[in-house]
Amino acid sequence: MNDQPFFSALQKIYPKDRLLTQGVQLLAYESDALTSFQAKPTAVVIPETQEEAIETVRLCHQFGVPFVARGSGTSLSGGSLPIKDGIVIALNRLNHIKKLDPDQRIAVVEPGVVNLHISQAADRYNLYYAPDPSSQPVCTIGGNVAFNSGGAHCLKYGMTSNHILGLKVVLADGEVVEFGSESLEGVGVGPDLIGLFVGSEGLFGIALEITVRLLPKPELYRTVLAAYNDLETAGNAVAMVVASGLLPGAMEIMDRLAIKAAESGVDAGYPENAAALLIVELEGEAEQVETEFEEIMEVIKESGAYEVRVAKDAEQRLQIWKGRKGAFSSVGRLSPDYIVQDGVVPRSHLGKALAEIDRLSQEYGLDVANVFHAGDGNLHPLILFNGREPGALEHAEELAGKILKMCVDLGGSITGEHGVGMEKRRYMPAMFSEVDLETMKAIRRQIDPKEISNRGKMFPGGEAPALKMTGMHPLEAQGIISRE
Amino acid sequence: MSLQPTTLEELQEMITANRSLLPVGGGTKPALSAASNGATRLDMSRLSGLIEYEPGEYTFTAYAGTPVRDIVAALAEHGQYLPFDPPLVERGATLGGVVAANTAGSGRYRYGGVRDFIIGVRFVDGRSQLVRGGGKVVKNAAGFDLPKFMVGSAGRFGAFVDLSFKVFPEPRAYVTLKAVFPGLGPALGAISSLFTAPNEMDVLDLEPLADGRFSLIARLGGLSSALPGRIERLQSFLYAKTEAVSHEVIQAEADAALWQQVNAFAWAGDGLCLVKVPISPKRIPLLENVVHGLAPRRRYTAGGNIAWLAVSDIDSLDAVLNTVNLPGVVLFGPPGRPFIGPRPGVSLARRVKQALDPSGKFLEI
Ligand SMILES: Cc1cc2nc3c(=O)[nH]c(=O)nc-3n(C[C@H](O)[C@H](O)[C@H](O)COP(=O)(O)OP(=O)(O)OC[C@H]3O[C@@H](n4cnc5c(N)ncnc54)[C@H](O)[C@@H]3O)c2cc1C
């Protein structure tokens, strides 16, 4: 980039160690957790105050330089992928918990605060921050807000958006707006601006200060692990639990391959030879949970499980969750590469969807491990491939695309929690009409007239881009990203 | 003037041919739905009916003009309910009106408000275009979350055609406990103790009594066999950890009747304006100081997170809300000016307005 005035202006804000421009320094920022996309930014800035971040956005707007906000870079959809000729605004040092008020059950935090750190800080008041993405020890609340991230325990109390009460944001053209409050009611008067901002994938600007609600820690957990001889029976068990009228805090399924991965990765000690495992967890006030537990055990008994285990203490509970939470990284041990999708299907179609994934897996000759949020129909098929084989990524991508189309055809969604980002842009038209997409773009342009904030994400490009590790990536061809 | 579309196409034509439109559902919140200053009523009541309800899925889609009463009845047949507890059901509130006004009753304490259960919307915007946001599944992160944005939008951005929601299994039984506290301080102290306690409540309301005392009203829902133990535990908690001076347990029909009355805002009486103010528990003393002369009847819901004020004079309340920096929305009262007090974030709302309704087919935000 030959934007000397822009750079001089940045240099006035940042000392050398917080304005990175050298190749090696930039390496860490070239991609997010979707590593098949890589792009080198022109610079990375590391603000330490909100004012610095605001000034930076204003300069970007003034000079028309695109920027990508970045938390911990764990996005699975290419959301925090840098933009060619653009800068990365790394928010990890804006990581102060500014307020934690147990009397009102809220915390006010900066965007770089790590998700789990909020719960750790709230622990001494017997409170916690509920949304628990598996990446919670590293991912930031800013990234969670951008993607409306979820987790295993979002069945009862919802996703990130359901836990955000107030926001201070700098919009892409430099205006700073605050909305919402410390009230549980959030915005409460006028359109729900928090609802609009959360999940906007960084396309509107940067969240600088976030008021979150905290929940009292459940008094009692009852965690049940049930083993099944086939995946469909496990899927049907979910439907039975849902139909029973009980409301578990979490309901998760892992299939044979995912179990194998969990065993080799973290020594989970799950029942041997299971084709599918179902984890059901009840949580809440002790007396209510104990009564629900009796009922749920009846349901599980009827569901055809060949082995049922109940966690007797906190340690056994953690052991059950260890395999589930570590499943993604464990799959990495089974295969050199994998892609993960997170389409959603109506819960009553889970069995059908899993059977179809199995069929597709055979058709494509690729292993697919399934580990997913069964309670809300949010699939996480992990498609295993070897990226060193020519054409393997495209082949896996094609299979992924078929799975997403199936989700839409069944009345679901292309993404439950990982967001559209760079990766699923081309599937947006399967879900939304041209008018829907044009309308979203029109809103974006009112907020970001120069389209500098996370340019190129979420909306399909002029031509349908494909993921390619060989040859020129279509986005490179369009000049949006580049490799060096 | 009033228009009444019966089909989507008619609705689109009417929006093309008119301006200053105000979509109206059941008209149960007149300050938001009565047309003034030459505005044209867009009566949505003919676009009504449940479109899709799959009990096993815990989701439904209905036309925006559907009376909530019908939805409540359909859900109840399968032991399901709207956990955000929309008010004014018996008076004829419609689903679209509930979303546009963002009204949630006392029951919203446990699982959240309208925004936490809406999953999809189709609306016709000011360009007469049919736009869809969200979807029909309980979890969905694709595209901007327009369904949530529309909560509280007061008909300023378009007319809803249909709306999709997720629902929950209804607790099988309820019991209510009403405890009296010598004053506001002790009552708020009890709320903050309960906030970190393991006791789960579906409702936690705070009600000023005529003699300066306050009562705290908790409703517990769940499995019948667990309820007696839970209510006893709550009683012991209140006497051990708070300054409760007396209490009363309300069950069965009396419990149902009590909450039906609260749902209808019966406590607010007739002839007063009704205003909703989002607040946090710590700011209640401040508000109480400035409004108790102005608002003869008040109720705080959601554990002291929403103030409902019944006042005679909106202008004075507007001034007061500006001094304490709390926004409010008028439900009952003179039409034309629903938003009072400060307007945080309104510049962002106006940008969205510019995108959806550039030529001002609907009223100003
Ligand atoms: C092993 C693993 C497990 C995971 N498990 C889950 C899971 O269970 N559930 C789930 O939902 N996700 C999961 N994820 C995905 C990912 O962790 C989440 O999307 C997370 O929210 C990203 O946070 P981050 O801090 O890494 O954000 P980044 O990846 O740095 O950024 C994500 C997006 O947010 C934007 N952004 C970041 N900060 C801000 C800000 N302050 N303001 C505006 N925009 C901003 C970025 O521009 C980008 O578009 C997982 C990822 C991994 C690697």
PDB file of N, CA, C and O in Angstrom, chain B residues 127-179:
ATOM      1  N   ARG B 127     -40.040   0.250   0.678  1.00  0.00           N
ATOM      2  CA  ARG B 127     -39.888   0.165  -0.775  1.00  0.00           C
ATOM      3  C   ARG B 127     -40.850  -0.865  -1.353  1.00  0.00           C
ATOM      4  O   ARG B 127     -40.683  -1.329  -2.478  1.00  0.00           O
ATOM      5  N   SER B 128     -41.806  -1.260  -0.539  1.00  0.00           N
ATOM      6  CA  SER B 128     -42.822  -2.274  -0.900  1.00  0.00           C
ATOM      7  C   SER B 128     -42.214  -3.637  -1.175  1.00  0.00           C
ATOM      8  O   SER B 128     -42.822  -4.467  -1.856  1.00  0.00           O
ATOM      9  N   GLN B 129     -41.040  -3.870  -0.670  1.00  0.00           N
ATOM     10  CA  GLN B 129     -40.396  -5.155  -0.916  1.00  0.00           C
ATOM     11  C   GLN B 129     -40.619  -6.107   0.242  1.00  0.00           C
ATOM     12  O   GLN B 129     -40.554  -5.716   1.400  1.00  0.00           O
ATOM     13  N   LEU B 130     -40.860  -7.362  -0.116  1.00  0.00           N
ATOM     14  CA  LEU B 130     -41.006  -8.390   0.907  1.00  0.00           C
ATOM     15  C   LEU B 130     -39.607  -8.862   1.310  1.00  0.00           C
ATOM     16  O   LEU B 130     -38.850  -9.358   0.485  1.00  0.00           O
ATOM     17  N   VAL B 131     -39.270  -8.671   2.577  1.00  0.00           N
ATOM     18  CA  VAL B 131     -37.934  -9.012   3.064  1.00  0.00           C
ATOM     19  C   VAL B 131     -38.053 -10.067   4.149  1.00  0.00           C
ATOM     20  O   VAL B 131     -38.934  -9.995   4.997  1.00  0.00           O
ATOM     21  N   ARG B 132     -37.146 -11.045   4.115  1.00  0.00           N
ATOM     22  CA  ARG B 132     -37.138 -12.046   5.164  1.00  0.00           C
ATOM     23  C   ARG B 132     -35.837 -11.970   5.944  1.00  0.00           C
ATOM     24  O   ARG B 132     -34.771 -11.770   5.378  1.00  0.00           O
ATOM     25  N   GLY B 133     -35.945 -12.122   7.237  1.00  0.00           N
ATOM     26  CA  GLY B 133     -34.757 -12.208   8.076  1.00  0.00           C
ATOM     27  C   GLY B 133     -34.912 -13.391   9.005  1.00  0.00           C
ATOM     28  O   GLY B 133     -36.020 -13.773   9.359  1.00  0.00           O
ATOM     29  N   GLY B 134     -33.784 -14.001   9.381  1.00  0.00           N
ATOM     30  CA  GLY B 134     -33.841 -15.147  10.281  1.00  0.00           C
ATOM     31  C   GLY B 134     -34.359 -16.373   9.561  1.00  0.00           C
ATOM     32  O   GLY B 134     -34.175 -16.527   8.363  1.00  0.00           O
ATOM     33  N   GLY B 135     -35.016 -17.264  10.292  1.00  0.00           N
ATOM     34  CA  GLY B 135     -35.502 -18.496   9.693  1.00  0.00           C
ATOM     35  C   GLY B 135     -36.528 -19.152  10.583  1.00  0.00           C
ATOM     36  O   GLY B 135     -37.202 -18.480  11.369  1.00  0.00           O
ATOM     37  N   LYS B 136     -36.629 -20.473  10.469  1.00  0.00           N
ATOM     38  CA  LYS B 136     -37.649 -21.189  11.230  1.00  0.00           C
ATOM     39  C   LYS B 136     -37.047 -22.198  12.188  1.00  0.00           C
ATOM     40  O   LYS B 136     -37.759 -22.987  12.786  1.00  0.00           O
ATOM     41  N   VAL B 137     -35.731 -22.207  12.298  1.00  0.00           N
ATOM     42  CA  VAL B 137     -35.098 -23.125  13.249  1.00  0.00           C
ATOM     43  C   VAL B 137     -34.608 -22.343  14.469  1.00  0.00           C
ATOM     44  O   VAL B 137     -34.353 -21.141  14.393  1.00  0.00           O
ATOM     45  N   VAL B 138     -34.471 -23.078  15.597  1.00  0.00           N
ATOM     46  CA  VAL B 138     -34.206 -22.398  16.865  1.00  0.00           C
ATOM     47  C   VAL B 138     -32.830 -21.740  16.913  1.00  0.00           C
ATOM     48  O   VAL B 138     -32.587 -20.847  17.713  1.00  0.00           O
ATOM     49  N   LYS B 139     -31.938 -22.173  16.053  1.00  0.00           N
ATOM     50  CA  LYS B 139     -30.580 -21.629  16.075  1.00  0.00           C
ATOM     51  C   LYS B 139     -30.197 -21.265  14.655  1.00  0.00           C
ATOM     52  O   LYS B 139     -30.358 -22.079  13.749  1.00  0.00           O
ATOM     53  N   ASN B 140     -29.693 -20.066  14.445  1.00  0.00           N
ATOM     54  CA  ASN B 140     -29.447 -19.624  13.091  1.00  0.00           C
ATOM     55  C   ASN B 140     -28.588 -18.370  13.140  1.00  0.00           C
ATOM     56  O   ASN B 140     -28.982 -17.375  13.729  1.00  0.00           O
ATOM     57  N   ALA B 141     -27.414 -18.412  12.537  1.00  0.00           N
ATOM     58  CA  ALA B 141     -26.528 -17.249  12.589  1.00  0.00           C
ATOM     59  C   ALA B 141     -26.292 -16.654  11.209  1.00  0.00           C
ATOM     60  O   ALA B 141     -25.348 -15.904  11.010  1.00  0.00           O
ATOM     61  N   ALA B 142     -27.142 -16.989  10.237  1.00  0.00           N
ATOM     62  CA  ALA B 142     -26.906 -16.516   8.874  1.00  0.00           C
ATOM     63  C   ALA B 142     -27.556 -15.157   8.628  1.00  0.00           C
ATOM     64  O   ALA B 142     -28.747 -15.001   8.800  1.00  0.00           O
ATOM     65  N   GLY B 143     -26.760 -14.190   8.221  1.00  0.00           N
ATOM     66  CA  GLY B 143     -27.295 -12.866   7.889  1.00  0.00           C
ATOM     67  C   GLY B 143     -27.533 -12.024   9.125  1.00  0.00           C
ATOM     68  O   GLY B 143     -27.402 -12.493  10.253  1.00  0.00           O
ATOM     69  N   PHE B 144     -27.864 -10.748   8.898  1.00  0.00           N
ATOM     70  CA  PHE B 144     -28.146  -9.863  10.036  1.00  0.00           C
ATOM     71  C   PHE B 144     -29.411 -10.347  10.744  1.00  0.00           C
ATOM     72  O   PHE B 144     -30.346 -10.815  10.110  1.00  0.00           O
ATOM     73  N   ASP B 145     -29.431 -10.163  12.051  1.00  0.00           N
ATOM     74  CA  ASP B 145     -30.549 -10.660  12.854  1.00  0.00           C
ATOM     75  C   ASP B 145     -31.717  -9.654  12.823  1.00  0.00           C
ATOM     76  O   ASP B 145     -32.039  -9.005  13.818  1.00  0.00           O
ATOM     77  N   LEU B 146     -32.354  -9.556  11.649  1.00  0.00           N
ATOM     78  CA  LEU B 146     -33.463  -8.606  11.512  1.00  0.00           C
ATOM     79  C   LEU B 146     -34.649  -8.925  12.413  1.00  0.00           C
ATOM     80  O   LEU B 146     -35.340  -8.012  12.875  1.00  0.00           O
ATOM     81  N   PRO B 147     -34.927 -10.223  12.685  1.00  0.00           N
ATOM     82  CA  PRO B 147     -36.049 -10.489  13.595  1.00  0.00           C
ATOM     83  C   PRO B 147     -35.864  -9.776  14.938  1.00  0.00           C
ATOM     84  O   PRO B 147     -36.794  -9.143  15.432  1.00  0.00           O
ATOM     85  N   LYS B 148     -34.656  -9.858  15.495  1.00  0.00           N
ATOM     86  CA  LYS B 148     -34.445  -9.174  16.773  1.00  0.00           C
ATOM     87  C   LYS B 148     -34.542  -7.666  16.609  1.00  0.00           C
ATOM     88  O   LYS B 148     -35.129  -6.979  17.440  1.00  0.00           O
ATOM     89  N   PHE B 149     -33.958  -7.149  15.528  1.00  0.00           N
ATOM     90  CA  PHE B 149     -34.003  -5.700  15.319  1.00  0.00           C
ATOM     91  C   PHE B 149     -35.440  -5.188  15.343  1.00  0.00           C
ATOM     92  O   PHE B 149     -35.735  -4.105  15.852  1.00  0.00           O
ATOM     93  N   MET B 150     -36.366  -5.968  14.800  1.00  0.00           N
ATOM     94  CA  MET B 150     -37.757  -5.527  14.693  1.00  0.00           C
ATOM     95  C   MET B 150     -38.482  -5.458  16.043  1.00  0.00           C
ATOM     96  O   MET B 150     -39.546  -4.854  16.142  1.00  0.00           O
ATOM     97  N   VAL B 151     -37.906  -6.076  17.059  1.00  0.00           N
ATOM     98  CA  VAL B 151     -38.552  -6.040  18.376  1.00  0.00           C
ATOM     99  C   VAL B 151     -38.464  -4.614  18.933  1.00  0.00           C
ATOM    100  O   VAL B 151     -37.372  -4.070  19.096  1.00  0.00           O
ATOM    101  N   GLY B 152     -39.606  -3.989  19.136  1.00  0.00           N
ATOM    102  CA  GLY B 152     -39.639  -2.610  19.614  1.00  0.00           C
ATOM    103  C   GLY B 152     -39.631  -1.574  18.504  1.00  0.00           C
ATOM    104  O   GLY B 152     -39.557  -0.373  18.768  1.00  0.00           O
ATOM    105  N   SER B 153     -39.726  -2.021  17.249  1.00  0.00           N
ATOM    106  CA  SER B 153     -39.567  -1.103  16.118  1.00  0.00           C
ATOM    107  C   SER B 153     -40.802  -0.250  15.856  1.00  0.00           C
ATOM    108  O   SER B 153     -40.770   0.665  15.034  1.00  0.00           O
ATOM    109  N   ALA B 154     -41.897  -0.532  16.546  1.00  0.00           N
ATOM    110  CA  ALA B 154     -43.080   0.334  16.542  1.00  0.00           C
ATOM    111  C   ALA B 154     -43.631   0.666  15.157  1.00  0.00           C
ATOM    112  O   ALA B 154     -44.186   1.743  14.937  1.00  0.00           O
ATOM    113  N   GLY B 155     -43.469  -0.257  14.213  1.00  0.00           N
ATOM    114  CA  GLY B 155     -44.043  -0.041  12.883  1.00  0.00           C
ATOM    115  C   GLY B 155     -43.346   1.039  12.076  1.00  0.00           C
ATOM    116  O   GLY B 155     -43.900   1.541  11.103  1.00  0.00           O
ATOM    117  N   ARG B 156     -42.150   1.406  12.467  1.00  0.00           N
ATOM    118  CA  ARG B 156     -41.439   2.492  11.780  1.00  0.00           C
ATOM    119  C   ARG B 156     -40.623   2.025  10.580  1.00  0.00           C
ATOM    120  O   ARG B 156     -40.099   2.836   9.831  1.00  0.00           O
ATOM    121  N   PHE B 157     -40.455   0.714  10.406  1.00  0.00           N
ATOM    122  CA  PHE B 157     -39.547   0.218   9.366  1.00  0.00           C
ATOM    123  C   PHE B 157     -40.249  -0.631   8.317  1.00  0.00           C
ATOM    124  O   PHE B 157     -39.650  -1.005   7.319  1.00  0.00           O
ATOM    125  N   GLY B 158     -41.506  -0.976   8.572  1.00  0.00           N
ATOM    126  CA  GLY B 158     -42.224  -1.820   7.634  1.00  0.00           C
ATOM    127  C   GLY B 158     -43.401  -2.468   8.331  1.00  0.00           C
ATOM    128  O   GLY B 158     -43.616  -2.266   9.525  1.00  0.00           O
ATOM    129  N   ALA B 159     -44.151  -3.253   7.560  1.00  0.00           N
ATOM    130  CA  ALA B 159     -45.297  -3.958   8.134  1.00  0.00           C
ATOM    131  C   ALA B 159     -44.987  -5.446   8.153  1.00  0.00           C
ATOM    132  O   ALA B 159     -44.645  -6.032   7.124  1.00  0.00           O
ATOM    133  N   PHE B 160     -45.089  -6.054   9.333  1.00  0.00           N
ATOM    134  CA  PHE B 160     -44.808  -7.489   9.436  1.00  0.00           C
ATOM    135  C   PHE B 160     -45.880  -8.280   8.703  1.00  0.00           C
ATOM    136  O   PHE B 160     -47.068  -7.993   8.845  1.00  0.00           O
ATOM    137  N   VAL B 161     -45.442  -9.301   7.980  1.00  0.00           N
ATOM    138  CA  VAL B 161     -46.393 -10.222   7.358  1.00  0.00           C
ATOM    139  C   VAL B 161     -46.540 -11.447   8.254  1.00  0.00           C
ATOM    140  O   VAL B 161     -47.615 -11.773   8.724  1.00  0.00           O
ATOM    141  N   ASP B 162     -45.412 -12.112   8.498  1.00  0.00           N
ATOM    142  CA  ASP B 162     -45.481 -13.225   9.448  1.00  0.00           C
ATOM    143  C   ASP B 162     -44.227 -13.277  10.307  1.00  0.00           C
ATOM    144  O   ASP B 162     -43.201 -12.663   9.995  1.00  0.00           O
ATOM    145  N   LEU B 163     -44.349 -13.994  11.393  1.00  0.00           N
ATOM    146  CA  LEU B 163     -43.292 -14.049  12.403  1.00  0.00           C
ATOM    147  C   LEU B 163     -43.104 -15.490  12.855  1.00  0.00           C
ATOM    148  O   LEU B 163     -44.076 -16.235  12.967  1.00  0.00           O
ATOM    149  N   SER B 164     -41.859 -15.877  13.091  1.00  0.00           N
ATOM    150  CA  SER B 164     -41.584 -17.222  13.606  1.00  0.00           C
ATOM    151  C   SER B 164     -40.976 -17.121  15.004  1.00  0.00           C
ATOM    152  O   SER B 164     -40.174 -16.227  15.279  1.00  0.00           O
ATOM    153  N   PHE B 165     -41.374 -18.044  15.839  1.00  0.00           N
ATOM    154  CA  PHE B 165     -40.924 -18.053  17.231  1.00  0.00           C
ATOM    155  C   PHE B 165     -40.494 -19.438  17.653  1.00  0.00           C
ATOM    156  O   PHE B 165     -40.988 -20.439  17.145  1.00  0.00           O
ATOM    157  N   LYS B 166     -39.604 -19.490  18.632  1.00  0.00           N
ATOM    158  CA  LYS B 166     -39.405 -20.746  19.337  1.00  0.00           C
ATOM    159  C   LYS B 166     -40.194 -20.662  20.641  1.00  0.00           C
ATOM    160  O   LYS B 166     -40.465 -19.565  21.140  1.00  0.00           O
ATOM    161  N   VAL B 167     -40.586 -21.791  21.161  1.00  0.00           N
ATOM    162  CA  VAL B 167     -41.358 -21.807  22.411  1.00  0.00           C
ATOM    163  C   VAL B 167     -40.755 -22.858  23.343  1.00  0.00           C
ATOM    164  O   VAL B 167     -39.845 -23.580  22.955  1.00  0.00           O
ATOM    165  N   PHE B 168     -41.262 -22.925  24.536  1.00  0.00           N
ATOM    166  CA  PHE B 168     -40.752 -23.875  25.531  1.00  0.00           C
ATOM    167  C   PHE B 168     -41.896 -24.711  26.087  1.00  0.00           C
ATOM    168  O   PHE B 168     -43.064 -24.323  25.981  1.00  0.00           O
ATOM    169  N   PRO B 169     -41.546 -25.839  26.720  1.00  0.00           N
ATOM    170  CA  PRO B 169     -42.583 -26.573  27.460  1.00  0.00           C
ATOM    171  C   PRO B 169     -43.036 -25.733  28.653  1.00  0.00           C
ATOM    172  O   PRO B 169     -42.199 -25.117  29.323  1.00  0.00           O
ATOM    173  N   GLU B 170     -44.321 -25.684  28.862  1.00  0.00           N
ATOM    174  CA  GLU B 170     -44.833 -24.876  29.979  1.00  0.00           C
ATOM    175  C   GLU B 170     -44.615 -25.621  31.296  1.00  0.00           C
ATOM    176  O   GLU B 170     -44.835 -26.839  31.370  1.00  0.00           O
ATOM    177  N   PRO B 171     -44.192 -24.912  32.334  1.00  0.00           N
ATOM    178  CA  PRO B 171     -44.094 -25.568  33.643  1.00  0.00           C
ATOM    179  C   PRO B 171     -45.438 -26.224  33.974  1.00  0.00           C
ATOM    180  O   PRO B 171     -46.494 -25.661  33.679  1.00  0.00           O
ATOM    181  N   ARG B 172     -45.383 -27.408  34.585  1.00  0.00           N
ATOM    182  CA  ARG B 172     -46.643 -28.130  34.779  1.00  0.00           C
ATOM    183  C   ARG B 172     -47.473 -27.559  35.912  1.00  0.00           C
ATOM    184  O   ARG B 172     -48.675 -27.768  35.972  1.00  0.00           O
ATOM    185  N   ALA B 173     -46.828 -26.866  36.833  1.00  0.00           N
ATOM    186  CA  ALA B 173     -47.592 -26.259  37.933  1.00  0.00           C
ATOM    187  C   ALA B 173     -46.878 -24.996  38.398  1.00  0.00           C
ATOM    188  O   ALA B 173     -45.691 -24.811  38.144  1.00  0.00           O
ATOM    189  N   TYR B 174     -47.659 -24.136  39.061  1.00  0.00           N
ATOM    190  CA  TYR B 174     -47.102 -22.884  39.575  1.00  0.00           C
ATOM    191  C   TYR B 174     -47.534 -22.659  41.024  1.00  0.00           C
ATOM    192  O   TYR B 174     -48.610 -23.100  41.429  1.00  0.00           O
ATOM    193  N   VAL B 175     -46.714 -21.935  41.760  1.00  0.00           N
ATOM    194  CA  VAL B 175     -47.102 -21.414  43.069  1.00  0.00           C
ATOM    195  C   VAL B 175     -46.525 -20.002  43.183  1.00  0.00           C
ATOM    196  O   VAL B 175     -45.439 -19.735  42.670  1.00  0.00           O
ATOM    197  N   THR B 176     -47.254 -19.127  43.841  1.00  0.00           N
ATOM    198  CA  THR B 176     -46.774 -17.763  44.020  1.00  0.00           C
ATOM    199  C   THR B 176     -46.545 -17.468  45.492  1.00  0.00           C
ATOM    200  O   THR B 176     -47.327 -17.907  46.348  1.00  0.00           O
ATOM    201  N   LEU B 177     -45.473 -16.729  45.754  1.00  0.00           N
ATOM    202  CA  LEU B 177     -45.194 -16.314  47.123  1.00  0.00           C
ATOM    203  C   LEU B 177     -45.070 -14.795  47.134  1.00  0.00           C
ATOM    204  O   LEU B 177     -44.336 -14.207  46.335  1.00  0.00           O
ATOM    205  N   LYS B 178     -45.852 -14.180  48.037  1.00  0.00           N
ATOM    206  CA  LYS B 178     -45.843 -12.724  48.119  1.00  0.00           C
ATOM    207  C   LYS B 178     -45.283 -12.373  49.493  1.00  0.00           C
ATOM    208  O   LYS B 178     -45.833 -12.800  50.508  1.00  0.00           O
ATOM    209  N   ALA B 179     -44.192 -11.610  49.527  1.00  0.00           N
ATOM    210  CA  ALA B 179     -43.580 -11.265  50.813  1.00  0.00           C
ATOM    211  C   ALA B 179     -43.568  -9.757  50.974  1.00  0.00           C
ATOM    212  O   ALA B 179     -43.349  -9.028  50.010  1.00  0.00           O
TER     213      ALA B 179
END
